[in-house]
Amino acid sequence: MLCLGIEGTAEKTGVGIVDDEGNILSSVVKSLIPDTGGIHPREAAEHHSKYLPELFTEALEEAGVEARDIDLVAFSRGPGLGPALRTVATAARTIALTLDIPIVGVNHCIGHIEIGRLTTGAEDPVSLYVSGGNTQVIAFEENRYRVFGETLDIAVGNMLDQFSREVGMGHPGGPKIEELAGKSSNYIRLPYTVKGMDLAFSGLLTAALRKYDAGAELEDLCYSLQETAFSMLVEVTERALAHTRKREVLLCGGVAVNRRLRMMLEKMCKGHYARFFMPPAEYCGDNGAMIAWLGQLTYKYKGADRIEDTTIIQRYRTDQVDIPWMEESKE
Ligand code: ATP
Ligand code: FE2
């Protein structure tokens, strides 16, 4: 049984096809790269409506199947930018009605975790989900993925992107900051904000920009930004690991491709005799395959949505969704 998944919570448009055994037949993604400034919700929506038709065709071609071979369509209901989500939901409804197949709306954050478990073999991990829009430490407890810690203001990827834009390095900032950070080992003191199990990044951003304006070297600032932000993330993940007594850590989301973050987490995991996992780079960032796979799981355990229930949920919480397949896999 084939599920076609559509992703479009932010600036990436993705379409993927996954079968019911978890084989990824195709995954194609197109990113909106703004000329200046950040991502405007309306521009993200326009990007999705412009590229979804060709990505749909490409995904079918890459999988070597026809539209009539698709048995199920899944889309990300949220969390994300309203206009972007509405465009994707409309596309999914159109496909469901045209092909006369069932439809399921799924939670984007859980998509990251499930594609991570599928592609790495992690069973019951503490997940660190870090991207441009989200920063959460998540673990399965009592039928749901519970959020053990999260950002109180902006996401870590957003912080890196904003810093990069302000200093004229453009968007996305993560890869550029990683490159420059590698050229320095001179730590400039920046605010480290962990409150209980939660984190905050906007004070760090403001402080780094002030130091930049005051003439600090960009390489040193990139290095210090990474060291500070990633240490905060590792601290909260470590505490969640100790608290839940789980044996695995899964790193996912667009920021997961950062080598320094990976190295720091690997080291922490070693100290706790925990196994460290991260998905292949193409499944770290937003993609359609993660939505297709979560669509398969959701359909198998909960059935399809009625078309009138396929509304979007802009602030869709990770811990709002029952996860029956995890209870079963733990039994
Ligand atoms: P979401 O909708 O889940 O919030 P997103 O729209 O931010 O996702 P992703 O592809 O998951 O999309 O993540 C993009 C983020 O990843 C950007 O903030 C980008 O700067 C960051 N990123 C990409 N490469 C790196 C890197 N090498 N180091 C650090 N951050 C990176
Ligand atoms: Fe994402």
mmCIF file of C-alpha atoms and ligand atoms in Angstrom:
data_model
loop_
_atom_site.group_PDB
_atom_site.id
_atom_site.type_symbol
_atom_site.label_atom_id
_atom_site.label_comp_id
_atom_site.label_asym_id
_atom_site.label_seq_id
_atom_site.Cartn_x
_atom_site.Cartn_y
_atom_site.Cartn_z
ATOM 1 C CA MET A 1 0.000 0.000 0.000
ATOM 2 C CA LEU A 2 1.463 3.347 -1.040
ATOM 3 C CA CYS A 3 1.108 6.635 0.812
ATOM 4 C CA LEU A 4 1.958 9.963 -0.766
ATOM 5 C CA GLY A 5 2.918 12.567 1.826
ATOM 6 C CA ILE A 6 2.975 16.334 1.388
ATOM 7 C CA GLU A 7 5.017 18.642 3.594
ATOM 8 C CA GLY A 8 4.773 22.422 3.628
ATOM 9 C CA THR A 9 4.714 23.828 7.151
ATOM 10 C CA ALA A 10 7.289 26.501 6.305
ATOM 11 C CA GLU A 11 9.484 27.321 3.320
ATOM 12 C CA LYS A 12 10.216 23.800 2.124
ATOM 13 C CA THR A 13 7.806 22.030 -0.191
ATOM 14 C CA GLY A 14 8.200 18.260 -0.066
ATOM 15 C CA VAL A 15 6.477 15.254 -1.604
ATOM 16 C CA GLY A 16 7.382 11.668 -0.745
ATOM 17 C CA ILE A 17 6.047 8.173 -1.315
ATOM 18 C CA VAL A 18 6.449 5.419 1.295
ATOM 19 C CA ASP A 19 4.956 1.931 1.371
ATOM 20 C CA ASP A 20 3.347 0.279 4.397
ATOM 21 C CA GLU A 21 6.556 -1.551 5.301
ATOM 22 C CA GLY A 22 8.480 1.695 5.559
ATOM 23 C CA ASN A 23 10.329 1.543 2.237
ATOM 24 C CA ILE A 24 10.924 5.091 1.014
ATOM 25 C CA LEU A 25 10.223 5.027 -2.719
ATOM 26 C CA SER A 26 10.798 8.717 -3.329
ATOM 27 C CA SER A 27 11.303 12.056 -1.611
ATOM 28 C CA VAL A 28 11.630 15.341 -3.465
ATOM 29 C CA VAL A 29 11.992 18.757 -1.863
ATOM 30 C CA LYS A 30 12.122 22.324 -3.131
ATOM 31 C CA SER A 31 13.206 25.173 -0.816
ATOM 32 C CA LEU A 32 12.203 28.798 -0.991
ATOM 33 C CA ILE A 33 15.335 30.901 -0.615
ATOM 34 C CA PRO A 34 14.351 34.517 0.058
ATOM 35 C CA ASP A 35 16.433 37.270 -1.612
ATOM 36 C CA THR A 36 16.373 39.328 1.522
ATOM 37 C CA GLY A 37 14.922 38.996 5.006
ATOM 38 C CA GLY A 38 13.107 36.002 6.427
ATOM 39 C CA ILE A 39 10.270 33.798 5.273
ATOM 40 C CA HIS A 40 6.977 35.552 4.651
ATOM 41 C CA PRO A 41 4.004 33.204 5.244
ATOM 42 C CA ARG A 42 2.301 34.299 2.020
ATOM 43 C CA GLU A 43 5.455 33.754 -0.021
ATOM 44 C CA ALA A 44 5.832 30.264 1.481
ATOM 45 C CA ALA A 45 2.237 29.489 0.443
ATOM 46 C CA GLU A 46 2.871 30.793 -3.081
ATOM 47 C CA HIS A 47 6.011 28.678 -3.269
ATOM 48 C CA HIS A 48 4.027 25.560 -2.333
ATOM 49 C CA SER A 49 1.269 26.185 -4.866
ATOM 50 C CA LYS A 50 3.834 26.898 -7.584
ATOM 51 C CA TYR A 51 5.973 23.781 -7.015
ATOM 52 C CA LEU A 52 3.541 21.159 -5.682
ATOM 53 C CA PRO A 53 2.293 20.037 -9.140
ATOM 54 C CA GLU A 54 5.797 19.365 -10.472
ATOM 55 C CA LEU A 55 6.998 17.808 -7.208
ATOM 56 C CA PHE A 56 3.953 15.509 -7.305
ATOM 57 C CA THR A 57 4.928 14.327 -10.788
ATOM 58 C CA GLU A 58 8.608 14.012 -9.827
ATOM 59 C CA ALA A 59 7.780 11.951 -6.740
ATOM 60 C CA LEU A 60 5.698 9.542 -8.857
ATOM 61 C CA GLU A 61 8.470 9.277 -11.455
ATOM 62 C CA GLU A 62 11.196 8.704 -8.880
ATOM 63 C CA ALA A 63 9.074 5.958 -7.279
ATOM 64 C CA GLY A 64 8.268 4.470 -10.685
ATOM 65 C CA VAL A 65 4.524 4.516 -10.068
ATOM 66 C CA GLU A 66 1.410 6.181 -11.495
ATOM 67 C CA ALA A 67 -1.040 8.415 -9.675
ATOM 68 C CA ARG A 68 -3.614 5.593 -9.698
ATOM 69 C CA ASP A 69 -1.179 3.391 -7.701
ATOM 70 C CA ILE A 70 -1.374 5.744 -4.693
ATOM 71 C CA ASP A 71 -3.654 4.342 -1.976
ATOM 72 C CA LEU A 72 -3.483 7.073 0.675
ATOM 73 C CA VAL A 73 -2.563 10.765 0.890
ATOM 74 C CA ALA A 74 -1.091 12.373 4.026
ATOM 75 C CA PHE A 75 -0.305 16.020 4.750
ATOM 76 C CA SER A 76 1.142 18.047 7.611
ATOM 77 C CA ARG A 77 -1.712 19.704 9.546
ATOM 78 C CA GLY A 78 0.692 21.760 11.650
ATOM 79 C CA PRO A 79 2.437 23.305 13.455
ATOM 80 C CA GLY A 80 3.410 25.884 10.880
ATOM 81 C CA LEU A 81 2.557 29.038 8.972
ATOM 82 C CA GLY A 82 -1.197 29.366 8.345
ATOM 83 C CA PRO A 83 -1.197 30.199 4.625
ATOM 84 C CA ALA A 84 1.437 27.527 3.929
ATOM 85 C CA LEU A 85 -0.534 24.856 5.808
ATOM 86 C CA ARG A 86 -3.781 25.788 4.054
ATOM 87 C CA THR A 87 -2.160 25.430 0.639
ATOM 88 C CA VAL A 88 -0.815 21.981 1.460
ATOM 89 C CA ALA A 89 -4.129 20.833 2.962
ATOM 90 C CA THR A 90 -5.964 22.014 -0.144
ATOM 91 C CA ALA A 91 -3.565 20.101 -2.382
ATOM 92 C CA ALA A 92 -3.992 16.949 -0.281
ATOM 93 C CA ARG A 93 -7.805 17.205 -0.354
ATOM 94 C CA THR A 94 -7.715 17.695 -4.110
ATOM 95 C CA ILE A 95 -5.598 14.552 -4.537
ATOM 96 C CA ALA A 96 -7.828 12.530 -2.187
ATOM 97 C CA LEU A 97 -11.025 13.559 -3.963
ATOM 98 C CA THR A 98 -9.616 13.243 -7.476
ATOM 99 C CA LEU A 99 -8.077 9.801 -6.920
ATOM 100 C CA ASP A 100 -10.889 8.771 -4.564
ATOM 101 C CA ILE A 101 -8.474 7.664 -1.821
ATOM 102 C CA PRO A 102 -8.399 8.184 1.980
ATOM 103 C CA ILE A 103 -6.677 11.190 3.542
ATOM 104 C CA VAL A 104 -4.905 11.711 6.893
ATOM 105 C CA GLY A 105 -3.599 14.936 8.437
ATOM 106 C CA VAL A 106 -0.542 14.447 10.656
ATOM 107 C CA ASN A 107 1.636 16.327 13.132
ATOM 108 C CA HIS A 108 4.828 17.632 11.534
ATOM 109 C CA CYS A 109 7.052 17.284 14.641
ATOM 110 C CA ILE A 110 6.038 13.661 15.101
ATOM 111 C CA GLY A 111 6.887 13.146 11.424
ATOM 112 C CA HIS A 112 10.500 14.088 12.204
ATOM 113 C CA ILE A 113 10.646 11.567 15.046
ATOM 114 C CA GLU A 114 9.032 8.729 13.106
ATOM 115 C CA ILE A 115 11.220 9.134 10.010
ATOM 116 C CA GLY A 116 14.148 9.229 12.446
ATOM 117 C CA ARG A 117 13.104 5.950 14.042
ATOM 118 C CA LEU A 118 12.436 4.401 10.635
ATOM 119 C CA THR A 119 15.762 5.364 9.058
ATOM 120 C CA THR A 120 18.011 4.748 12.075
ATOM 121 C CA GLY A 121 16.419 1.808 13.891
ATOM 122 C CA ALA A 122 16.131 3.786 17.153
ATOM 123 C CA GLU A 123 13.271 2.227 19.136
ATOM 124 C CA ASP A 124 12.311 4.447 22.036
ATOM 125 C CA PRO A 125 14.643 7.446 22.068
ATOM 126 C CA VAL A 126 14.835 10.808 23.738
ATOM 127 C CA SER A 127 14.554 13.013 20.641
ATOM 128 C CA LEU A 128 16.180 16.399 20.242
ATOM 129 C CA TYR A 129 14.214 18.104 17.474
ATOM 130 C CA VAL A 130 15.958 21.263 16.337
ATOM 131 C CA SER A 131 14.936 23.300 13.297
ATOM 132 C CA GLY A 132 14.129 26.790 12.106
ATOM 133 C CA GLY A 133 10.692 26.737 13.712
ATOM 134 C CA ASN A 134 11.018 24.241 16.566
ATOM 135 C CA THR A 135 13.285 23.304 19.453
ATOM 136 C CA GLN A 136 11.984 20.465 21.606
ATOM 137 C CA VAL A 137 13.259 17.587 23.695
ATOM 138 C CA ILE A 138 10.696 14.810 23.330
ATOM 139 C CA ALA A 139 10.252 11.307 24.724
ATOM 140 C CA PHE A 140 7.466 8.744 24.666
ATOM 141 C CA GLU A 141 5.575 8.325 27.956
ATOM 142 C CA GLU A 142 2.017 7.120 28.530
ATOM 143 C CA ASN A 143 0.735 6.923 24.999
ATOM 144 C CA ARG A 144 2.108 10.250 23.779
ATOM 145 C CA TYR A 145 5.314 11.940 22.770
ATOM 146 C CA ARG A 146 5.805 14.236 25.751
ATOM 147 C CA VAL A 147 7.717 17.489 25.498
ATOM 148 C CA PHE A 148 10.304 17.446 28.280
ATOM 149 C CA GLY A 149 11.840 20.764 27.354
ATOM 150 C CA GLU A 150 11.461 23.400 24.672
ATOM 151 C CA THR A 151 12.348 26.924 23.676
ATOM 152 C CA LEU A 152 10.494 29.676 25.467
ATOM 153 C CA ASP A 153 11.042 32.121 22.613
ATOM 154 C CA ILE A 154 12.622 31.473 19.205
ATOM 155 C CA ALA A 155 13.899 28.171 17.784
ATOM 156 C CA VAL A 156 17.645 27.551 17.694
ATOM 157 C CA GLY A 157 17.662 27.450 13.871
ATOM 158 C CA ASN A 158 15.762 30.731 13.748
ATOM 159 C CA MET A 159 18.362 32.266 16.068
ATOM 160 C CA LEU A 160 21.169 31.145 13.737
ATOM 161 C CA ASP A 161 19.251 32.373 10.676
ATOM 162 C CA GLN A 162 18.517 35.785 12.206
ATOM 163 C CA PHE A 163 22.120 36.266 13.276
ATOM 164 C CA SER A 164 23.322 35.335 9.811
ATOM 165 C CA ARG A 165 20.922 37.747 8.102
ATOM 166 C CA GLU A 166 21.782 40.623 10.435
ATOM 167 C CA VAL A 167 25.514 40.272 9.782
ATOM 168 C CA GLY A 168 24.927 40.008 6.041
ATOM 169 C CA MET A 169 25.581 36.284 5.500
ATOM 170 C CA GLY A 170 22.080 35.562 4.174
ATOM 171 C CA HIS A 171 19.628 32.707 4.713
ATOM 172 C CA PRO A 172 19.824 29.932 5.868
ATOM 173 C CA GLY A 173 22.382 30.805 8.503
ATOM 174 C CA GLY A 174 23.126 27.390 10.038
ATOM 175 C CA PRO A 175 25.567 26.084 7.413
ATOM 176 C CA LYS A 176 27.414 29.430 7.093
ATOM 177 C CA ILE A 177 27.783 29.786 10.851
ATOM 178 C CA GLU A 178 29.038 26.210 11.105
ATOM 179 C CA GLU A 179 31.689 26.892 8.471
ATOM 180 C CA LEU A 180 32.959 30.083 10.095
ATOM 181 C CA ALA A 181 32.798 28.563 13.587
ATOM 182 C CA GLY A 182 35.262 25.918 12.426
ATOM 183 C CA LYS A 183 37.874 28.646 11.923
ATOM 184 C CA SER A 184 37.906 29.845 15.528
ATOM 185 C CA SER A 185 38.392 28.515 19.029
ATOM 186 C CA ASN A 186 38.221 31.865 20.760
ATOM 187 C CA TYR A 187 35.207 31.812 23.066
ATOM 188 C CA ILE A 188 33.432 35.107 23.649
ATOM 189 C CA ARG A 189 31.145 35.013 26.673
ATOM 190 C CA LEU A 190 27.449 34.970 25.717
ATOM 191 C CA PRO A 191 24.301 34.454 27.811
ATOM 192 C CA TYR A 192 23.504 30.814 28.549
ATOM 193 C CA THR A 193 19.770 30.484 29.222
ATOM 194 C CA VAL A 194 18.352 27.228 30.534
ATOM 195 C CA LYS A 195 15.322 27.612 32.797
ATOM 196 C CA GLY A 196 14.415 24.293 34.374
ATOM 197 C CA MET A 197 14.016 22.072 31.330
ATOM 198 C CA ASP A 198 13.326 24.940 28.943
ATOM 199 C CA LEU A 199 15.623 27.105 26.849
ATOM 200 C CA ALA A 200 15.656 30.618 25.432
ATOM 201 C CA PHE A 201 17.660 31.926 22.494
ATOM 202 C CA SER A 202 16.626 35.524 21.865
ATOM 203 C CA GLY A 203 18.896 36.953 24.599
ATOM 204 C CA LEU A 204 21.784 35.044 23.076
ATOM 205 C CA LEU A 205 20.973 36.462 19.645
ATOM 206 C CA THR A 206 20.768 40.047 20.909
ATOM 207 C CA ALA A 207 24.019 39.730 22.861
ATOM 208 C CA ALA A 208 25.877 38.256 19.872
ATOM 209 C CA LEU A 209 24.628 41.036 17.589
ATOM 210 C CA ARG A 210 25.711 43.672 20.122
ATOM 211 C CA LYS A 211 29.196 42.168 20.237
ATOM 212 C CA TYR A 212 29.275 42.150 16.450
ATOM 213 C CA ASP A 213 28.350 45.858 16.355
ATOM 214 C CA ALA A 214 31.068 46.486 18.938
ATOM 215 C CA GLY A 215 33.632 44.988 16.545
ATOM 216 C CA ALA A 216 34.021 41.353 17.667
ATOM 217 C CA GLU A 217 35.408 38.967 15.017
ATOM 218 C CA LEU A 218 32.651 37.181 13.118
ATOM 219 C CA GLU A 219 34.427 33.808 13.300
ATOM 220 C CA ASP A 220 34.740 34.071 17.084
ATOM 221 C CA LEU A 221 31.079 34.993 17.387
ATOM 222 C CA CYS A 222 29.953 32.083 15.202
ATOM 223 C CA TYR A 223 32.068 29.724 17.285
ATOM 224 C CA SER A 224 30.719 31.152 20.544
ATOM 225 C CA LEU A 225 27.114 31.112 19.341
ATOM 226 C CA GLN A 226 27.376 27.423 18.485
ATOM 227 C CA GLU A 227 29.181 26.470 21.691
ATOM 228 C CA THR A 228 26.660 28.290 23.867
ATOM 229 C CA ALA A 229 23.455 27.263 22.086
ATOM 230 C CA PHE A 230 24.504 23.649 21.612
ATOM 231 C CA SER A 231 25.678 23.267 25.224
ATOM 232 C CA MET A 232 22.218 24.423 26.302
ATOM 233 C CA LEU A 233 20.597 21.809 24.040
ATOM 234 C CA VAL A 234 22.889 19.048 25.277
ATOM 235 C CA GLU A 235 22.225 19.939 28.920
ATOM 236 C CA VAL A 236 18.451 19.636 28.550
ATOM 237 C CA THR A 237 18.708 16.441 26.478
ATOM 238 C CA GLU A 238 21.023 14.926 29.077
ATOM 239 C CA ARG A 239 18.601 15.680 31.887
ATOM 240 C CA ALA A 240 15.681 14.177 29.926
ATOM 241 C CA LEU A 241 17.789 11.072 29.298
ATOM 242 C CA ALA A 242 18.646 10.706 32.987
ATOM 243 C CA HIS A 243 15.040 11.322 34.030
ATOM 244 C CA THR A 244 13.382 8.930 31.573
ATOM 245 C CA ARG A 245 16.165 6.324 31.868
ATOM 246 C CA LYS A 246 15.921 5.717 28.161
ATOM 247 C CA ARG A 247 18.923 4.238 26.359
ATOM 248 C CA GLU A 248 18.784 6.121 23.049
ATOM 249 C CA VAL A 249 19.062 9.691 21.773
ATOM 250 C CA LEU A 250 17.744 10.714 18.352
ATOM 251 C CA LEU A 251 18.790 14.024 16.814
ATOM 252 C CA CYS A 252 16.409 15.356 14.133
ATOM 253 C CA GLY A 253 15.299 18.544 12.337
ATOM 254 C CA GLY A 254 17.288 20.788 9.990
ATOM 255 C CA VAL A 255 19.894 21.824 12.585
ATOM 256 C CA ALA A 256 20.726 18.131 13.143
ATOM 257 C CA VAL A 257 23.147 18.135 10.202
ATOM 258 C CA ASN A 258 25.509 20.341 12.235
ATOM 259 C CA ARG A 259 28.676 18.366 12.966
ATOM 260 C CA ARG A 260 29.562 20.195 16.148
ATOM 261 C CA LEU A 261 26.138 19.572 17.687
ATOM 262 C CA ARG A 262 26.357 15.923 16.722
ATOM 263 C CA MET A 263 29.802 15.596 18.260
ATOM 264 C CA MET A 264 28.690 17.153 21.546
ATOM 265 C CA LEU A 265 25.640 14.900 21.783
ATOM 266 C CA GLU A 266 27.636 11.790 20.916
ATOM 267 C CA LYS A 267 30.036 12.563 23.715
ATOM 268 C CA MET A 268 27.208 13.096 26.202
ATOM 269 C CA CYS A 269 25.589 9.813 25.109
ATOM 270 C CA LYS A 270 28.831 7.901 25.640
ATOM 271 C CA GLY A 271 28.945 9.157 29.221
ATOM 272 C CA HIS A 272 25.459 7.687 29.777
ATOM 273 C CA TYR A 273 26.014 4.442 27.829
ATOM 274 C CA ALA A 274 23.191 5.577 25.532
ATOM 275 C CA ARG A 275 23.126 4.967 21.773
ATOM 276 C CA PHE A 276 23.159 8.019 19.547
ATOM 277 C CA PHE A 277 21.178 8.162 16.286
ATOM 278 C CA MET A 278 20.579 10.656 13.552
ATOM 279 C CA PRO A 279 18.774 10.182 10.230
ATOM 280 C CA PRO A 280 20.545 10.579 6.867
ATOM 281 C CA ALA A 281 20.854 14.304 6.041
ATOM 282 C CA GLU A 282 18.024 14.257 3.465
ATOM 283 C CA TYR A 283 15.577 13.139 6.191
ATOM 284 C CA CYS A 284 16.810 15.585 8.863
ATOM 285 C CA GLY A 285 15.209 18.672 7.346
ATOM 286 C CA ASP A 286 11.570 18.898 6.283
ATOM 287 C CA ASN A 287 10.610 16.337 3.645
ATOM 288 C CA GLY A 288 7.562 14.587 2.228
ATOM 289 C CA ALA A 289 8.699 11.045 3.119
ATOM 290 C CA MET A 290 8.320 11.736 6.837
ATOM 291 C CA ILE A 291 4.720 12.793 6.314
ATOM 292 C CA ALA A 292 4.028 9.763 4.099
ATOM 293 C CA TRP A 293 5.456 7.352 6.705
ATOM 294 C CA LEU A 294 3.559 8.972 9.574
ATOM 295 C CA GLY A 295 0.486 8.835 7.305
ATOM 296 C CA GLN A 296 0.950 5.059 7.003
ATOM 297 C CA LEU A 297 1.216 4.617 10.780
ATOM 298 C CA THR A 298 -1.739 6.904 11.476
ATOM 299 C CA TYR A 299 -3.968 5.232 8.908
ATOM 300 C CA LYS A 300 -3.099 1.736 10.135
ATOM 301 C CA TYR A 301 -3.874 2.513 13.769
ATOM 302 C CA LYS A 302 -6.551 5.192 13.556
ATOM 303 C CA GLY A 303 -8.026 5.078 10.053
ATOM 304 C CA ALA A 304 -8.644 7.990 7.705
ATOM 305 C CA ASP A 305 -9.926 11.504 8.413
ATOM 306 C CA ARG A 306 -13.229 12.719 7.070
ATOM 307 C CA ILE A 307 -12.589 15.458 4.521
ATOM 308 C CA GLU A 308 -14.425 17.976 6.739
ATOM 309 C CA ASP A 309 -11.992 17.147 9.570
ATOM 310 C CA THR A 310 -8.873 17.913 7.565
ATOM 311 C CA THR A 311 -8.557 21.418 8.934
ATOM 312 C CA ILE A 312 -5.116 22.815 9.711
ATOM 313 C CA ILE A 313 -3.841 23.387 13.273
ATOM 314 C CA GLN A 314 -1.275 26.194 13.332
ATOM 315 C CA ARG A 315 -0.192 25.499 16.908
ATOM 316 C CA TYR A 316 -0.421 21.729 16.764
ATOM 317 C CA ARG A 317 1.353 20.411 19.868
ATOM 318 C CA THR A 318 3.493 17.289 19.783
ATOM 319 C CA ASP A 319 1.795 15.993 22.945
ATOM 320 C CA GLN A 320 -1.732 16.426 21.517
ATOM 321 C CA VAL A 321 -1.534 13.176 19.550
ATOM 322 C CA ASP A 322 -2.057 9.588 20.773
ATOM 323 C CA ILE A 323 0.662 7.231 19.554
ATOM 324 C CA PRO A 324 -0.845 3.718 19.664
ATOM 325 C CA TRP A 325 1.972 2.111 17.652
ATOM 326 C CA MET A 326 4.559 2.892 20.331
ATOM 327 C CA GLU A 327 2.614 1.153 23.104
ATOM 328 C CA GLU A 328 2.428 -1.875 20.866
ATOM 329 C CA SER A 329 6.111 -1.855 19.952
ATOM 330 C CA LYS A 330 7.034 -1.658 23.653
ATOM 331 C CA GLU A 331 4.876 -4.636 24.672
HETATM 332 P P1 ATP B 1 10.363 23.229 10.949
HETATM 333 O O1 ATP B 1 9.130 23.460 10.161
HETATM 334 O O2 ATP B 1 10.468 21.844 11.479
HETATM 335 O O3 ATP B 1 10.629 24.225 11.990
HETATM 336 P P2 ATP B 1 12.271 24.330 9.103
HETATM 337 O O4 ATP B 1 11.313 24.999 8.224
HETATM 338 O O5 ATP B 1 13.122 25.153 9.945
HETATM 339 O O6 ATP B 1 11.552 23.209 9.936
HETATM 340 P P3 ATP B 1 14.312 22.410 8.499
HETATM 341 O O7 ATP B 1 14.770 21.933 7.173
HETATM 342 O O8 ATP B 1 13.883 21.356 9.469
HETATM 343 O O9 ATP B 1 13.189 23.432 8.171
HETATM 344 O O10 ATP B 1 15.457 23.275 9.201
HETATM 345 C C1 ATP B 1 16.048 24.406 8.640
HETATM 346 C C2 ATP B 1 16.965 24.994 9.687
HETATM 347 O O11 ATP B 1 18.152 24.200 9.796
HETATM 348 C C3 ATP B 1 17.410 26.417 9.382
HETATM 349 O O12 ATP B 1 17.256 27.204 10.530
HETATM 350 C C4 ATP B 1 18.888 26.244 9.039
HETATM 351 O O13 ATP B 1 19.693 27.359 9.362
HETATM 352 C C5 ATP B 1 19.258 25.055 9.902
HETATM 353 N N1 ATP B 1 20.473 24.386 9.429
HETATM 354 C C6 ATP B 1 20.705 23.839 8.215
HETATM 355 N N2 ATP B 1 21.985 23.394 8.133
HETATM 356 C C7 ATP B 1 22.576 23.667 9.341
HETATM 357 C C8 ATP B 1 23.878 23.479 9.891
HETATM 358 N N3 ATP B 1 24.851 22.918 9.184
HETATM 359 N N4 ATP B 1 24.094 23.894 11.155
HETATM 360 C C9 ATP B 1 23.132 24.463 11.891
HETATM 361 N N5 ATP B 1 21.885 24.684 11.429
HETATM 362 C C10 ATP B 1 21.602 24.293 10.170
HETATM 363 FE FE FE2 B 2 10.473 20.456 10.419
#
